[in-house]
JSON list of C-alpha atoms in Angstrom, two decimals:
[
{"chain": "I", "resi": 49, "resn": "MET", "atom": "CA", "xyz": [47.84, 5.29, -3.86]},
{"chain": "I", "resi": 50, "resn": "GLN", "atom": "CA", "xyz": [46.12, 4.69, -7.19]},
{"chain": "I", "resi": 51, "resn": "SER", "atom": "CA", "xyz": [47.52, 6.39, -10.26]},
{"chain": "I", "resi": 52, "resn": "ALA", "atom": "CA", "xyz": [45.38, 8.69, -12.41]},
{"chain": "I", "resi": 53, "resn": "ARG", "atom": "CA", "xyz": [45.34, 5.93, -15.02]},
{"chain": "I", "resi": 54, "resn": "GLN", "atom": "CA", "xyz": [43.95, 3.34, -12.58]},
{"chain": "I", "resi": 55, "resn": "LYS", "atom": "CA", "xyz": [41.37, 5.79, -11.25]},
{"chain": "I", "resi": 56, "resn": "LEU", "atom": "CA", "xyz": [40.22, 6.55, -14.80]},
{"chain": "I", "resi": 57, "resn": "LEU", "atom": "CA", "xyz": [39.92, 2.84, -15.61]},
{"chain": "I", "resi": 58, "resn": "SER", "atom": "CA", "xyz": [37.88, 2.29, -12.45]},
{"chain": "I", "resi": 59, "resn": "LEU", "atom": "CA", "xyz": [35.54, 5.14, -13.36]},
{"chain": "I", "resi": 60, "resn": "LEU", "atom": "CA", "xyz": [35.09, 3.86, -16.93]},
{"chain": "I", "resi": 61, "resn": "ALA", "atom": "CA", "xyz": [34.24, 0.39, -15.63]},
{"chain": "I", "resi": 62, "resn": "HIS", "atom": "CA", "xyz": [31.74, 1.79, -13.14]},
{"chain": "I", "resi": 63, "resn": "GLN", "atom": "CA", "xyz": [30.07, 4.55, -15.16]},
{"chain": "I", "resi": 64, "resn": "SER", "atom": "CA", "xyz": [30.57, 3.72, -18.84]},
{"chain": "I", "resi": 65, "resn": "PHE", "atom": "CA", "xyz": [30.53, -0.07, -19.20]},
{"chain": "I", "resi": 66, "resn": "ARG", "atom": "CA", "xyz": [27.17, -1.79, -19.76]},
{"chain": "I", "resi": 67, "resn": "LEU", "atom": "CA", "xyz": [26.27, -5.43, -20.47]},
{"chain": "I", "resi": 68, "resn": "GLY", "atom": "CA", "xyz": [23.31, -6.27, -22.71]},
{"chain": "I", "resi": 69, "resn": "GLU", "atom": "CA", "xyz": [22.53, -6.36, -26.41]},
{"chain": "I", "resi": 70, "resn": "PHE", "atom": "CA", "xyz": [23.63, -3.30, -28.35]},
{"chain": "I", "resi": 71, "resn": "LYS", "atom": "CA", "xyz": [23.81, -2.22, -31.98]},
{"chain": "I", "resi": 72, "resn": "LEU", "atom": "CA", "xyz": [27.08, -0.53, -32.87]},
{"chain": "I", "resi": 73, "resn": "SER", "atom": "CA", "xyz": [27.79, 2.29, -35.31]},
{"chain": "I", "resi": 74, "resn": "SER", "atom": "CA", "xyz": [29.65, -0.29, -37.40]},
{"chain": "I", "resi": 75, "resn": "GLY", "atom": "CA", "xyz": [26.33, -2.09, -37.98]},
{"chain": "I", "resi": 76, "resn": "GLY", "atom": "CA", "xyz": [27.29, -5.07, -35.83]},
{"chain": "I", "resi": 77, "resn": "THR", "atom": "CA", "xyz": [25.94, -6.09, -32.45]},
{"chain": "I", "resi": 78, "resn": "SER", "atom": "CA", "xyz": [27.69, -6.59, -29.14]},
{"chain": "I", "resi": 79, "resn": "ASP", "atom": "CA", "xyz": [26.97, -7.94, -25.66]},
{"chain": "I", "resi": 80, "resn": "TYR", "atom": "CA", "xyz": [28.51, -4.83, -24.13]},
{"chain": "I", "resi": 81, "resn": "TYR", "atom": "CA", "xyz": [28.65, -1.09, -24.69]},
{"chain": "I", "resi": 82, "resn": "ILE", "atom": "CA", "xyz": [31.08, 1.54, -23.46]},
{"chain": "I", "resi": 83, "resn": "ASP", "atom": "CA", "xyz": [29.62, 5.04, -23.33]},
{"chain": "I", "resi": 84, "resn": "CYS", "atom": "CA", "xyz": [32.79, 6.99, -22.61]},
{"chain": "I", "resi": 85, "resn": "ARG", "atom": "CA", "xyz": [31.00, 10.32, -22.39]},
{"chain": "I", "resi": 86, "resn": "THR", "atom": "CA", "xyz": [29.47, 9.42, -19.03]},
{"chain": "I", "resi": 87, "resn": "THR", "atom": "CA", "xyz": [33.08, 9.42, -17.81]},
{"chain": "I", "resi": 88, "resn": "THR", "atom": "CA", "xyz": [34.73, 12.14, -19.92]},
{"chain": "I", "resi": 89, "resn": "LEU", "atom": "CA", "xyz": [31.90, 14.56, -19.07]},
{"chain": "I", "resi": 90, "resn": "ASP", "atom": "CA", "xyz": [31.97, 13.67, -15.37]},
{"chain": "I", "resi": 91, "resn": "ALA", "atom": "CA", "xyz": [33.71, 16.33, -13.24]},
{"chain": "I", "resi": 92, "resn": "LYS", "atom": "CA", "xyz": [36.35, 13.97, -11.82]},
{"chain": "I", "resi": 93, "resn": "GLY", "atom": "CA", "xyz": [36.41, 11.88, -14.99]},
{"chain": "I", "resi": 94, "resn": "SER", "atom": "CA", "xyz": [37.21, 14.93, -17.09]},
{"chain": "I", "resi": 95, "resn": "GLN", "atom": "CA", "xyz": [40.13, 15.82, -14.87]},
{"chain": "I", "resi": 96, "resn": "LEU", "atom": "CA", "xyz": [41.47, 12.26, -14.94]},
{"chain": "I", "resi": 97, "resn": "THR", "atom": "CA", "xyz": [41.02, 12.06, -18.72]},
{"chain": "I", "resi": 98, "resn": "GLY", "atom": "CA", "xyz": [43.06, 15.22, -19.18]},
{"chain": "I", "resi": 99, "resn": "GLN", "atom": "CA", "xyz": [45.80, 13.97, -16.88]},
{"chain": "I", "resi": 100, "resn": "VAL", "atom": "CA", "xyz": [46.09, 10.51, -18.45]},
{"chain": "I", "resi": 101, "resn": "PHE", "atom": "CA", "xyz": [46.11, 11.73, -22.05]},
{"chain": "I", "resi": 102, "resn": "LEU", "atom": "CA", "xyz": [48.62, 14.45, -21.21]},
{"chain": "I", "resi": 103, "resn": "GLU", "atom": "CA", "xyz": [50.91, 11.98, -19.43]},
{"chain": "I", "resi": 104, "resn": "GLU", "atom": "CA", "xyz": [50.89, 9.71, -22.49]},
{"chain": "I", "resi": 105, "resn": "ILE", "atom": "CA", "xyz": [51.51, 12.58, -24.91]},
{"chain": "I", "resi": 106, "resn": "ARG", "atom": "CA", "xyz": [54.47, 13.77, -22.86]},
{"chain": "I", "resi": 107, "resn": "ARG", "atom": "CA", "xyz": [55.83, 10.26, -22.42]},
{"chain": "I", "resi": 108, "resn": "ARG", "atom": "CA", "xyz": [55.84, 9.82, -26.20]},
{"chain": "I", "resi": 109, "resn": "GLU", "atom": "CA", "xyz": [57.60, 13.18, -26.66]},
{"chain": "I", "resi": 110, "resn": "TRP", "atom": "CA", "xyz": [55.36, 14.17, -29.57]},
{"chain": "I", "resi": 111, "resn": "LYS", "atom": "CA", "xyz": [55.52, 17.85, -28.53]},
{"chain": "I", "resi": 112, "resn": "PRO", "atom": "CA", "xyz": [52.26, 18.92, -30.21]},
{"chain": "I", "resi": 113, "resn": "GLN", "atom": "CA", "xyz": [50.91, 22.45, -30.23]},
{"chain": "I", "resi": 114, "resn": "ALA", "atom": "CA", "xyz": [47.28, 21.34, -30.25]},
{"chain": "I", "resi": 115, "resn": "ILE", "atom": "CA", "xyz": [44.93, 18.43, -29.76]},
{"chain": "I", "resi": 116, "resn": "GLY", "atom": "CA", "xyz": [41.69, 17.78, -31.63]},
{"chain": "I", "resi": 117, "resn": "GLY", "atom": "CA", "xyz": [39.25, 15.29, -33.07]},
{"chain": "I", "resi": 118, "resn": "LEU", "atom": "CA", "xyz": [35.89, 14.67, -34.68]},
{"chain": "I", "resi": 119, "resn": "THR", "atom": "CA", "xyz": [32.89, 16.05, -32.82]},
{"chain": "I", "resi": 120, "resn": "MET", "atom": "CA", "xyz": [31.40, 14.90, -30.54]},
{"chain": "I", "resi": 121, "resn": "GLY", "atom": "CA", "xyz": [33.25, 11.95, -29.02]},
{"chain": "I", "resi": 122, "resn": "ALA", "atom": "CA", "xyz": [36.49, 13.92, -29.03]},
{"chain": "I", "resi": 123, "resn": "ASP", "atom": "CA", "xyz": [35.00, 17.15, -27.62]},
{"chain": "I", "resi": 124, "resn": "PRO", "atom": "CA", "xyz": [35.31, 16.48, -23.85]},
{"chain": "I", "resi": 125, "resn": "ILE", "atom": "CA", "xyz": [38.75, 14.90, -24.30]},
{"chain": "I", "resi": 126, "resn": "VAL", "atom": "CA", "xyz": [40.06, 17.90, -26.24]},
{"chain": "I", "resi": 127, "resn": "VAL", "atom": "CA", "xyz": [38.80, 20.34, -23.61]},
{"chain": "I", "resi": 128, "resn": "ALA", "atom": "CA", "xyz": [40.08, 18.24, -20.70]},
{"chain": "I", "resi": 129, "resn": "VAL", "atom": "CA", "xyz": [43.61, 17.91, -22.09]},
{"chain": "I", "resi": 130, "resn": "SER", "atom": "CA", "xyz": [43.76, 21.57, -23.05]},
{"chain": "I", "resi": 131, "resn": "VAL", "atom": "CA", "xyz": [42.64, 22.72, -19.59]},
{"chain": "I", "resi": 132, "resn": "VAL", "atom": "CA", "xyz": [44.86, 20.32, -17.64]},
{"chain": "I", "resi": 133, "resn": "SER", "atom": "CA", "xyz": [47.93, 21.12, -19.75]},
{"chain": "I", "resi": 134, "resn": "GLY", "atom": "CA", "xyz": [47.45, 24.87, -19.73]},
{"chain": "I", "resi": 135, "resn": "GLU", "atom": "CA", "xyz": [49.42, 24.98, -22.98]},
{"chain": "I", "resi": 136, "resn": "LEU", "atom": "CA", "xyz": [47.93, 22.67, -25.59]},
{"chain": "I", "resi": 137, "resn": "HIS", "atom": "CA", "xyz": [45.32, 24.36, -27.77]},
{"chain": "I", "resi": 138, "resn": "GLY", "atom": "CA", "xyz": [42.17, 22.56, -28.89]},
{"chain": "I", "resi": 139, "resn": "PHE", "atom": "CA", "xyz": [40.31, 22.18, -32.15]},
{"chain": "I", "resi": 140, "resn": "LEU", "atom": "CA", "xyz": [37.20, 20.30, -33.22]},
{"chain": "I", "resi": 141, "resn": "VAL", "atom": "CA", "xyz": [36.49, 18.76, -36.61]},
{"chain": "I", "resi": 142, "resn": "ARG", "atom": "CA", "xyz": [32.94, 19.04, -37.90]},
{"chain": "I", "resi": 143, "resn": "LYS", "atom": "CA", "xyz": [31.39, 15.96, -39.50]},
{"chain": "I", "resi": 144, "resn": "ALA", "atom": "CA", "xyz": [30.46, 18.07, -42.54]},
{"chain": "I", "resi": 145, "resn": "ASP", "atom": "CA", "xyz": [31.28, 21.52, -43.87]},
{"chain": "I", "resi": 146, "resn": "LYS", "atom": "CA", "xyz": [29.57, 24.35, -42.02]},
{"chain": "I", "resi": 147, "resn": "GLN", "atom": "CA", "xyz": [26.76, 25.72, -44.18]},
{"chain": "I", "resi": 148, "resn": "HIS", "atom": "CA", "xyz": [26.77, 29.26, -42.75]},
{"chain": "I", "resi": 149, "resn": "GLY", "atom": "CA", "xyz": [29.11, 31.88, -41.35]},
{"chain": "I", "resi": 150, "resn": "THR", "atom": "CA", "xyz": [32.74, 31.15, -42.22]},
{"chain": "I", "resi": 151, "resn": "GLY", "atom": "CA", "xyz": [31.88, 27.69, -43.55]},
{"chain": "I", "resi": 152, "resn": "GLN", "atom": "CA", "xyz": [34.96, 26.17, -41.93]},
{"chain": "I", "resi": 153, "resn": "ARG", "atom": "CA", "xyz": [35.31, 22.49, -41.10]},
{"chain": "I", "resi": 154, "resn": "ILE", "atom": "CA", "xyz": [37.77, 22.99, -38.24]},
{"chain": "I", "resi": 155, "resn": "GLU", "atom": "CA", "xyz": [36.79, 25.06, -35.21]},
{"chain": "I", "resi": 156, "resn": "GLY", "atom": "CA", "xyz": [39.21, 26.46, -32.65]},
{"chain": "I", "resi": 157, "resn": "PHE", "atom": "CA", "xyz": [42.96, 26.32, -33.17]},
{"chain": "I", "resi": 158, "resn": "ARG", "atom": "CA", "xyz": [43.81, 26.87, -36.87]},
{"chain": "I", "resi": 159, "resn": "ASP", "atom": "CA", "xyz": [47.55, 27.47, -37.28]},
{"chain": "I", "resi": 160, "resn": "LYS", "atom": "CA", "xyz": [48.60, 25.73, -40.49]},
{"chain": "I", "resi": 161, "resn": "GLY", "atom": "CA", "xyz": [51.74, 23.61, -40.17]},
{"chain": "I", "resi": 162, "resn": "ALA", "atom": "CA", "xyz": [51.24, 23.03, -36.42]},
{"chain": "I", "resi": 163, "resn": "ARG", "atom": "CA", "xyz": [51.99, 19.67, -34.84]},
{"chain": "I", "resi": 164, "resn": "VAL", "atom": "CA", "xyz": [48.75, 18.11, -33.60]},
{"chain": "I", "resi": 165, "resn": "VAL", "atom": "CA", "xyz": [47.43, 14.95, -31.95]},
{"chain": "I", "resi": 166, "resn": "ILE", "atom": "CA", "xyz": [44.09, 13.48, -33.04]},
{"chain": "I", "resi": 167, "resn": "VAL", "atom": "CA", "xyz": [41.94, 11.98, -30.27]},
{"chain": "I", "resi": 168, "resn": "ASP", "atom": "CA", "xyz": [38.70, 10.00, -30.00]},
{"chain": "I", "resi": 169, "resn": "ASP", "atom": "CA", "xyz": [36.77, 8.27, -27.23]},
{"chain": "I", "resi": 170, "resn": "VAL", "atom": "CA", "xyz": [36.07, 4.77, -28.62]},
{"chain": "I", "resi": 171, "resn": "CYS", "atom": "CA", "xyz": [37.70, 3.11, -31.61]},
{"chain": "I", "resi": 172, "resn": "THR", "atom": "CA", "xyz": [35.70, 0.34, -33.28]},
{"chain": "I", "resi": 173, "resn": "THR", "atom": "CA", "xyz": [36.18, 0.63, -37.06]},
{"chain": "I", "resi": 174, "resn": "GLY", "atom": "CA", "xyz": [38.25, 3.77, -36.55]},
{"chain": "I", "resi": 175, "resn": "ALA", "atom": "CA", "xyz": [36.12, 5.72, -39.05]},
{"chain": "I", "resi": 176, "resn": "SER", "atom": "CA", "xyz": [35.74, 8.88, -36.95]},
{"chain": "I", "resi": 177, "resn": "THR", "atom": "CA", "xyz": [39.44, 8.98, -36.06]},
{"chain": "I", "resi": 178, "resn": "ILE", "atom": "CA", "xyz": [40.39, 8.48, -39.70]},
{"chain": "I", "resi": 179, "resn": "GLN", "atom": "CA", "xyz": [38.03, 11.24, -40.82]},
{"chain": "I", "resi": 180, "resn": "ALA", "atom": "CA", "xyz": [39.61, 13.64, -38.33]},
{"chain": "I", "resi": 181, "resn": "ILE", "atom": "CA", "xyz": [43.11, 12.71, -39.47]},
{"chain": "I", "resi": 182, "resn": "GLU", "atom": "CA", "xyz": [42.24, 13.29, -43.11]},
{"chain": "I", "resi": 183, "resn": "VAL", "atom": "CA", "xyz": [40.57, 16.65, -42.47]},
{"chain": "I", "resi": 184, "resn": "ALA", "atom": "CA", "xyz": [43.45, 17.81, -40.24]},
{"chain": "I", "resi": 185, "resn": "ARG", "atom": "CA", "xyz": [46.04, 16.96, -42.89]},
{"chain": "I", "resi": 186, "resn": "GLU", "atom": "CA", "xyz": [43.98, 18.50, -45.67]},
{"chain": "I", "resi": 187, "resn": "PHE", "atom": "CA", "xyz": [43.79, 21.71, -43.64]},
{"chain": "I", "resi": 188, "resn": "GLY", "atom": "CA", "xyz": [47.56, 21.77, -43.22]},
{"chain": "I", "resi": 189, "resn": "PHE", "atom": "CA", "xyz": [48.23, 20.32, -39.78]},
{"chain": "I", "resi": 190, "resn": "GLU", "atom": "CA", "xyz": [51.09, 17.90, -39.16]},
{"chain": "I", "resi": 191, "resn": "VAL", "atom": "CA", "xyz": [49.56, 14.89, -37.40]},
{"chain": "I", "resi": 192, "resn": "VAL", "atom": "CA", "xyz": [52.18, 13.50, -34.99]},
{"chain": "I", "resi": 193, "resn": "GLY", "atom": "CA", "xyz": [49.97, 11.02, -33.15]},
{"chain": "I", "resi": 194, "resn": "ALA", "atom": "CA", "xyz": [46.48, 9.54, -32.86]},
{"chain": "I", "resi": 195, "resn": "MET", "atom": "CA", "xyz": [44.90, 8.38, -29.61]},
{"chain": "I", "resi": 196, "resn": "CYS", "atom": "CA", "xyz": [41.68, 6.84, -28.33]},
{"chain": "I", "resi": 197, "resn": "LEU", "atom": "CA", "xyz": [40.43, 6.34, -24.81]},
{"chain": "I", "resi": 198, "resn": "VAL", "atom": "CA", "xyz": [39.12, 2.79, -25.42]},
{"chain": "I", "resi": 199, "resn": "GLU", "atom": "CA", "xyz": [39.95, 0.46, -28.30]},
{"chain": "I", "resi": 200, "resn": "ARG", "atom": "CA", "xyz": [37.27, -2.20, -28.88]},
{"chain": "I", "resi": 201, "resn": "GLU", "atom": "CA", "xyz": [39.78, -4.59, -30.54]},
{"chain": "I", "resi": 202, "resn": "GLU", "atom": "CA", "xyz": [37.45, -5.54, -33.39]},
{"chain": "I", "resi": 203, "resn": "ALA", "atom": "CA", "xyz": [36.32, -4.57, -36.91]},
{"chain": "I", "resi": 204, "resn": "LYS", "atom": "CA", "xyz": [39.98, -3.99, -37.91]},
{"chain": "I", "resi": 205, "resn": "GLY", "atom": "CA", "xyz": [39.85, -0.67, -36.10]},
{"chain": "I", "resi": 206, "resn": "ARG", "atom": "CA", "xyz": [43.51, -0.58, -35.07]},
{"chain": "I", "resi": 207, "resn": "ALA", "atom": "CA", "xyz": [44.76, -1.61, -38.50]},
{"chain": "I", "resi": 208, "resn": "ASN", "atom": "CA", "xyz": [42.54, 0.98, -40.19]},
{"chain": "I", "resi": 209, "resn": "VAL", "atom": "CA", "xyz": [43.69, 3.84, -37.96]},
{"chain": "I", "resi": 210, "resn": "GLU", "atom": "CA", "xyz": [47.35, 2.83, -38.08]},
{"chain": "I", "resi": 211, "resn": "LYS", "atom": "CA", "xyz": [47.24, 2.85, -41.89]},
{"chain": "I", "resi": 212, "resn": "ALA", "atom": "CA", "xyz": [45.55, 6.26, -42.01]},
{"chain": "I", "resi": 213, "resn": "ALA", "atom": "CA", "xyz": [47.77, 7.82, -39.35]},
{"chain": "I", "resi": 214, "resn": "ALA", "atom": "CA", "xyz": [51.11, 6.52, -40.64]},
{"chain": "I", "resi": 215, "resn": "PRO", "atom": "CA", "xyz": [53.84, 7.52, -40.13]},
{"chain": "I", "resi": 216, "resn": "ALA", "atom": "CA", "xyz": [52.28, 8.89, -36.92]},
{"chain": "I", "resi": 217, "resn": "PRO", "atom": "CA", "xyz": [51.62, 6.18, -34.27]},
{"chain": "I", "resi": 218, "resn": "PHE", "atom": "CA", "xyz": [48.23, 5.18, -32.90]},
{"chain": "I", "resi": 219, "resn": "VAL", "atom": "CA", "xyz": [47.88, 4.69, -29.13]},
{"chain": "I", "resi": 220, "resn": "ALA", "atom": "CA", "xyz": [44.95, 3.33, -27.11]},
{"chain": "I", "resi": 221, "resn": "ILE", "atom": "CA", "xyz": [44.83, 4.32, -23.44]},
{"chain": "I", "resi": 222, "resn": "PHE", "atom": "CA", "xyz": [42.74, 1.23, -22.62]},
{"chain": "I", "resi": 223, "resn": "THR", "atom": "CA", "xyz": [41.30, -1.74, -24.48]},
{"chain": "I", "resi": 224, "resn": "ALA", "atom": "CA", "xyz": [37.73, -2.96, -24.06]},
{"chain": "I", "resi": 225, "resn": "THR", "atom": "CA", "xyz": [39.23, -6.03, -22.38]},
{"chain": "I", "resi": 226, "resn": "ASP", "atom": "CA", "xyz": [40.84, -3.79, -19.74]},
{"chain": "I", "resi": 227, "resn": "VAL", "atom": "CA", "xyz": [37.52, -2.08, -18.98]},
{"chain": "I", "resi": 228, "resn": "ARG", "atom": "CA", "xyz": [35.56, -5.34, -18.95]},
{"chain": "I", "resi": 229, "resn": "LYS", "atom": "CA", "xyz": [37.99, -6.98, -16.53]},
{"chain": "I", "resi": 230, "resn": "GLU", "atom": "CA", "xyz": [37.80, -4.00, -14.20]},
{"chain": "I", "resi": 231, "resn": "HIS", "atom": "CA", "xyz": [34.01, -4.06, -14.38]},
{"chain": "I", "resi": 232, "resn": "ALA", "atom": "CA", "xyz": [34.01, -7.76, -13.45]},
{"chain": "I", "resi": 233, "resn": "LEU", "atom": "CA", "xyz": [36.29, -7.09, -10.48]},
{"chain": "I", "resi": 234, "resn": "GLN", "atom": "CA", "xyz": [33.98, -4.36, -9.22]},
{"chain": "I", "resi": 235, "resn": "ALA", "atom": "CA", "xyz": [30.99, -6.67, -9.49]},
{"chain": "I", "resi": 236, "resn": "ASP", "atom": "CA", "xyz": [32.73, -9.67, -7.93]},
{"chain": "I", "resi": 237, "resn": "ASP", "atom": "CA", "xyz": [30.66, -10.79, -4.96]},
{"chain": "I", "resi": 238, "resn": "THR", "atom": "CA", "xyz": [33.03, -13.62, -4.10]},
{"chain": "I", "resi": 239, "resn": "GLN", "atom": "CA", "xyz": [35.23, -11.27, -2.09]},
{"chain": "I", "resi": 240, "resn": "PRO", "atom": "CA", "xyz": [34.64, -11.13, 1.69]},
{"chain": "I", "resi": 241, "resn": "SER", "atom": "CA", "xyz": [31.98, -8.68, 2.80]},
{"chain": "I", "resi": 242, "resn": "ILE", "atom": "CA", "xyz": [33.14, -5.31, 4.03]},
{"chain": "I", "resi": 243, "resn": "TYR", "atom": "CA", "xyz": [30.83, -4.27, 6.84]},
{"chain": "I", "resi": 244, "resn": "ALA", "atom": "CA", "xyz": [29.39, -0.82, 6.67]},
{"chain": "I", "resi": 245, "resn": "VAL", "atom": "CA", "xyz": [29.48, 1.59, 9.57]},
{"chain": "I", "resi": 246, "resn": "ALA", "atom": "CA", "xyz": [26.50, 3.90, 10.26]},
{"chain": "I", "resi": 247, "resn": "ALA", "atom": "CA", "xyz": [25.11, 3.32, 6.77]},
{"chain": "I", "resi": 248, "resn": "SER", "atom": "CA", "xyz": [21.74, 2.44, 5.31]},
{"chain": "I", "resi": 249, "resn": "CYS", "atom": "CA", "xyz": [20.87, 0.32, 2.29]},
{"chain": "I", "resi": 250, "resn": "GLU", "atom": "CA", "xyz": [20.66, 2.52, -0.81]},
{"chain": "I", "resi": 251, "resn": "LEU", "atom": "CA", "xyz": [17.62, 0.56, -1.98]},
{"chain": "I", "resi": 252, "resn": "CYS", "atom": "CA", "xyz": [15.38, 0.20, 1.09]},
{"chain": "I", "resi": 253, "resn": "GLY", "atom": "CA", "xyz": [16.91, 2.19, 3.94]},
{"chain": "I", "resi": 254, "resn": "ARG", "atom": "CA", "xyz": [17.47, -0.78, 6.26]},
{"chain": "I", "resi": 255, "resn": "PRO", "atom": "CA", "xyz": [20.86, -1.13, 8.01]},
{"chain": "I", "resi": 256, "resn": "ALA", "atom": "CA", "xyz": [23.61, -1.95, 5.50]},
{"chain": "I", "resi": 257, "resn": "VAL", "atom": "CA", "xyz": [25.87, -4.97, 5.92]},
{"chain": "I", "resi": 258, "resn": "THR", "atom": "CA", "xyz": [28.26, -4.16, 3.07]},
{"chain": "I", "resi": 259, "resn": "ASN", "atom": "CA", "xyz": [29.68, -1.04, 1.50]},
{"chain": "I", "resi": 260, "resn": "SER", "atom": "CA", "xyz": [31.68, -2.69, -1.26]},
{"chain": "I", "resi": 261, "resn": "PRO", "atom": "CA", "xyz": [30.88, -1.75, -3.91]},
{"chain": "I", "resi": 262, "resn": "ARG", "atom": "CA", "xyz": [27.58, -0.30, -2.63]},
{"chain": "I", "resi": 263, "resn": "ASN", "atom": "CA", "xyz": [25.76, 0.18, 0.67]},
{"chain": "I", "resi": 264, "resn": "ARG", "atom": "CA", "xyz": [23.38, -2.80, 0.77]},
{"chain": "I", "resi": 265, "resn": "CYS", "atom": "CA", "xyz": [21.32, -4.60, 3.40]},
{"chain": "I", "resi": 266, "resn": "GLU", "atom": "CA", "xyz": [21.34, -8.38, 3.73]},
{"chain": "I", "resi": 267, "resn": "ALA", "atom": "CA", "xyz": [18.34, -8.74, 1.39]},
{"chain": "I", "resi": 268, "resn": "HIS", "atom": "CA", "xyz": [19.84, -6.57, -1.37]},
{"chain": "I", "resi": 269, "resn": "ARG", "atom": "CA", "xyz": [23.53, -7.44, -1.13]},
{"chain": "I", "resi": 270, "resn": "ALA", "atom": "CA", "xyz": [23.43, -9.76, -4.17]}
]
């Protein structure tokens, strides 16, 4: 039986990983893009995200009272972990001070001195994670850990976050290499065909000859 971690990786590779030419928030370009929100906002993906992050937090014995991060990449992760745990509170960090109402930068859990973990979806330069760490500490939280769902392994992102988070550790659930390898495995047509039973091609409706990874007829199996 697959673990929650393996199921989450499989979902990221299937739903969030795209090949092509993309401009990144860092200003650079890449031949791939990982849109984690198509997974973290998916019903099953949200549940798996909460489970995997919670397992890692407990394994590290950080014992936080809350989890939070910069809106909006962190939003679905914060909610997922809070709901799955049933005990960790959530907070969101605005990108700028609120200009009306209470004018607060942090929404949700606001107990000064509390132990918290900062989370993000993708780490490239680490700028959004670092911003959340700085705001959390300025508010009065004790940051005991920083986590991201996928680390792109470029633009000095890890080094930047580790420096900002210290002495708290920085943990990546997956690297972009992990997701890319899983994506390649899912798209590998060199494996023997798995014959479909009572299925039709998803593209044309003719009888399917494979159902791995999709129901396809002979003409559309490639």
